[in-house]
Coordinates of C-alpha atoms in Angstrom, one line a residue:
Chain P
A1 CA 41.2 -4.1 27.0
Q2 CA 40.0 -2.6 23.7
S3 CA 37.7 0.2 23.9
V4 CA 35.7 2.5 21.6
T5 CA 34.9 6.1 21.7
Q6 CA 32.4 8.1 19.9
P7 CA 32.7 11.4 21.0
D8 CA 29.4 13.0 19.4
I9 CA 26.1 12.0 20.9
H10 CA 24.1 13.6 18.4
I11 CA 25.2 15.2 14.9
T12 CA 22.7 17.2 13.2
V13 CA 22.9 18.0 9.3
S14 CA 21.2 19.2 6.5
E15 CA 20.3 17.3 3.6
G16 CA 22.8 17.3 0.9
A17 CA 25.6 18.3 3.5
S18 CA 28.5 16.1 4.0
L19 CA 28.9 14.1 7.2
E20 CA 31.9 12.8 9.0
L21 CA 31.1 10.6 12.5
R22 CA 34.1 10.1 14.6
C23 CA 35.4 7.0 16.0
N24 CA 38.5 6.6 18.3
Y25 CA 39.5 3.2 19.7
S26 CA 42.2 1.9 22.2
Y27 CA 44.3 -1.2 21.4
G28 CA 47.8 -2.0 21.2
A29 CA 47.7 -3.7 17.8
T30 CA 45.7 -2.9 14.8
P31 CA 42.2 -4.0 15.5
Y32 CA 39.3 -5.1 12.9
L33 CA 37.0 -2.0 12.7
F34 CA 33.4 -1.8 11.8
W35 CA 30.6 0.6 11.4
Y36 CA 26.8 -0.4 12.0
V37 CA 23.6 1.5 11.3
Q38 CA 20.7 1.0 13.4
S39 CA 17.5 2.4 12.4
P40 CA 14.6 2.8 15.1
G41 CA 13.5 -0.4 16.7
Q42 CA 15.7 -2.4 14.3
G43 CA 18.8 -4.5 14.5
L44 CA 22.2 -3.2 13.6
Q45 CA 23.2 -3.4 9.7
L46 CA 26.8 -3.4 8.5
L47 CA 27.8 -0.4 6.7
L48 CA 31.7 -1.3 6.0
K49 CA 34.6 -3.3 7.8
Y50 CA 38.5 -2.7 7.8
F51 CA 40.6 -5.9 8.4
S52 CA 43.7 -5.1 6.7
G53 CA 44.8 -3.4 3.3
D54 CA 43.7 -0.2 1.8
T55 CA 42.7 2.2 4.6
L56 CA 40.2 4.0 2.9
V57 CA 37.3 1.4 2.8
Q58 CA 34.0 1.8 0.8
G59 CA 30.9 0.6 2.0
I60 CA 27.2 0.5 1.2
K61 CA 25.0 3.4 1.1
G62 CA 27.6 5.6 -0.2
F63 CA 29.6 5.6 3.1
E64 CA 33.2 5.3 3.6
A65 CA 35.6 5.3 6.4
E66 CA 39.4 5.8 6.6
F67 CA 41.5 4.0 9.2
K68 CA 44.2 6.4 10.3
R69 CA 46.7 4.3 12.7
S70 CA 48.6 7.2 14.1
Q71 CA 45.3 8.9 15.3
S72 CA 43.9 5.5 16.3
S73 CA 40.5 6.4 14.3
F74 CA 38.1 5.1 12.0
N75 CA 36.0 8.0 11.0
L76 CA 32.7 7.5 8.8
R77 CA 32.0 10.0 6.1
K78 CA 29.4 10.6 3.5
P79 CA 29.9 13.3 0.9
S80 CA 26.0 14.2 0.7
V81 CA 23.6 13.2 3.4
H82 CA 19.9 12.0 2.3
W83 CA 17.1 12.2 4.9
S84 CA 16.9 8.4 5.0
D85 CA 20.3 8.2 6.6
A86 CA 18.8 9.5 9.7
A87 CA 19.7 6.9 12.3
E88 CA 22.2 5.5 15.1
Y89 CA 25.4 4.8 14.1
F90 CA 27.8 2.5 15.8
C91 CA 31.5 2.1 15.7
A92 CA 33.0 -1.2 16.8
V93 CA 36.6 -2.9 17.4
A94 CA 37.4 -6.5 17.4
A95 CA 40.9 -7.8 18.4
S96 CA 42.8 -10.9 19.3
G97 CA 43.0 -9.8 22.9
G98 CA 39.1 -9.9 23.3
S99 CA 38.5 -13.1 21.4
Y100 CA 37.6 -11.2 18.2
I101 CA 34.4 -9.9 20.1
P102 CA 33.5 -6.9 19.0
T103 CA 33.2 -3.8 21.6
F104 CA 30.8 -1.1 20.6
G105 CA 30.9 2.7 21.0
R106 CA 27.9 4.2 22.5
G107 CA 26.4 5.6 19.2
T108 CA 26.0 8.8 17.2
S109 CA 22.5 9.7 16.6
L110 CA 22.2 11.4 13.2
I111 CA 19.6 14.0 12.6
V112 CA 18.9 15.1 9.1
H113 CA 17.0 18.6 8.4
P114 CA 15.2 18.8 5.1
Chain Z
S1 CA 22.3 -17.2 2.6
Q2 CA 22.6 -17.0 6.3
T3 CA 19.9 -15.3 8.4
I4 CA 19.1 -14.8 12.1
H5 CA 15.7 -14.7 13.7
Q6 CA 14.9 -13.6 17.2
W7 CA 11.6 -13.6 18.9
P8 CA 9.5 -12.4 20.4
A9 CA 9.9 -9.0 19.0
T10 CA 8.1 -7.3 21.6
L11 CA 7.3 -8.4 25.2
V12 CA 5.9 -6.7 28.5
Q13 CA 6.5 -8.5 31.5
P14 CA 5.8 -7.8 35.2
V15 CA 8.6 -7.8 37.8
G16 CA 9.5 -11.1 39.0
S17 CA 8.1 -13.0 36.2
P18 CA 10.3 -15.5 34.0
L19 CA 11.7 -14.7 30.7
S20 CA 12.7 -16.5 27.6
L21 CA 14.0 -15.0 24.4
E22 CA 15.0 -17.4 21.4
C23 CA 17.2 -16.8 18.7
T24 CA 18.1 -19.0 15.7
V25 CA 20.5 -19.1 12.7
E26 CA 19.7 -20.6 9.5
G27 CA 22.1 -21.4 6.8
T28 CA 25.5 -21.9 8.5
S29 CA 26.9 -24.5 11.2
N30 CA 28.7 -24.1 14.7
P31 CA 28.5 -20.3 14.5
N32 CA 29.4 -18.2 17.7
L33 CA 26.4 -16.9 19.4
Y34 CA 25.9 -13.6 21.1
W35 CA 23.4 -11.8 23.2
Y36 CA 23.7 -8.1 23.7
R37 CA 21.7 -5.8 25.6
Q38 CA 21.3 -2.1 24.3
A39 CA 19.8 0.3 26.9
A40 CA 19.2 4.0 26.0
G41 CA 22.1 6.0 25.0
R42 CA 24.3 3.5 26.3
G43 CA 25.5 1.5 23.2
L44 CA 25.4 -2.5 23.1
Q45 CA 26.6 -4.4 26.2
L46 CA 27.7 -8.0 25.4
L47 CA 25.9 -10.1 27.8
F48 CA 26.8 -13.9 26.9
Y49 CA 28.6 -15.5 24.1
S50 CA 29.0 -19.3 22.9
V51 CA 31.3 -21.0 20.6
G52 CA 29.6 -24.4 20.8
I53 CA 26.5 -26.3 22.1
G54 CA 26.4 -26.1 25.8
Q55 CA 29.2 -23.6 26.1
I56 CA 28.4 -20.3 27.5
S57 CA 30.6 -17.5 28.8
S58 CA 29.1 -14.8 30.9
E59 CA 30.5 -11.2 30.3
V60 CA 28.2 -9.4 33.2
P61 CA 27.1 -11.1 36.4
Q62 CA 23.3 -10.5 36.7
N63 CA 20.0 -12.3 36.9
L64 CA 19.9 -13.4 33.3
S65 CA 21.2 -16.7 31.8
A66 CA 21.7 -18.3 28.5
S67 CA 21.7 -21.7 27.1
R68 CA 22.5 -23.3 23.9
P69 CA 20.8 -26.6 23.5
Q70 CA 21.3 -26.8 19.9
D71 CA 23.9 -25.6 17.3
R72 CA 22.0 -22.9 16.0
Q73 CA 19.8 -21.9 18.7
F74 CA 20.5 -19.5 21.5
I75 CA 18.2 -18.7 24.5
L76 CA 18.2 -15.9 27.0
S77 CA 16.5 -16.5 30.1
S78 CA 15.5 -15.1 33.4
K79 CA 13.6 -16.7 36.5
K80 CA 12.5 -13.3 38.0
L81 CA 12.8 -10.2 36.1
L82 CA 13.9 -6.7 37.6
L83 CA 12.8 -3.4 36.4
S84 CA 16.5 -2.8 35.2
D85 CA 16.2 -5.6 32.8
S86 CA 14.1 -3.6 30.3
G87 CA 15.8 -2.8 27.1
F88 CA 16.5 -3.9 23.5
Y89 CA 18.2 -7.3 23.3
L90 CA 20.0 -8.2 20.3
C91 CA 21.0 -11.7 19.4
A92 CA 24.2 -12.2 16.8
W93 CA 26.3 -14.6 15.0
M94 CA 29.8 -14.8 13.7
K95 CA 31.3 -17.7 11.8
G96 CA 34.6 -18.3 13.4
L97 CA 36.8 -15.5 15.0
G98 CA 37.9 -12.4 13.4
N99 CA 34.9 -12.0 11.3
T100 CA 31.9 -9.9 10.7
I101 CA 29.1 -10.2 13.4
Y102 CA 25.5 -10.1 12.2
F103 CA 22.4 -9.2 14.1
G104 CA 19.0 -10.3 14.5
E105 CA 16.1 -7.9 14.3
G106 CA 16.0 -7.3 18.2
S107 CA 13.6 -7.9 20.9
W108 CA 12.1 -4.9 23.0
L109 CA 11.7 -5.9 26.7
T110 CA 9.9 -3.7 29.2
V111 CA 9.4 -5.0 32.8
V112 CA 6.6 -3.1 34.6

């Protein structure tokens, strides 16, 4: 069965600093990979996705993620964080073995200090 | 463009009372539909999914049920709520398989 691990429950950064949120997945083949962001009390918004091709994926709001097959990772990065980026971030994986239904990590809460 | 709506946005219900959360998708046909529950600090748990009218798959045995009476309508129900049913419920849709899943705004359920 597919699984997703987000090892960091909380991440605190200063505004303007760089950001990297970690995501590791467990699946035999290359799955489809996603990052979502959730503001308090809201639904999830897609930031970016990887299906195939270039392993560096650009998303909305200045985010990017890199798929590394050898490390089974899909880490999310942003070079300069803004206060409005404070939110919950979810990594998700979908694969044929799971009927392409996304499995989500437990989320990482991003706190941005001024 | 496609949109997804769910309601009510907030609900406070006593233990033992029934529940009905509704979700509709506009701008597409025959979507795959999903109900997730989000408990604090526990990520998203898939509850039900449906690939067509009247077709419901349950992922977690519990006192909740789902129905899909129309192509773009998905309903989450319970006959008798438990305290443990409290949480944030998210409806989502996907066109076909292996695509992006899109979420509604969510419904906060507090069972008291």
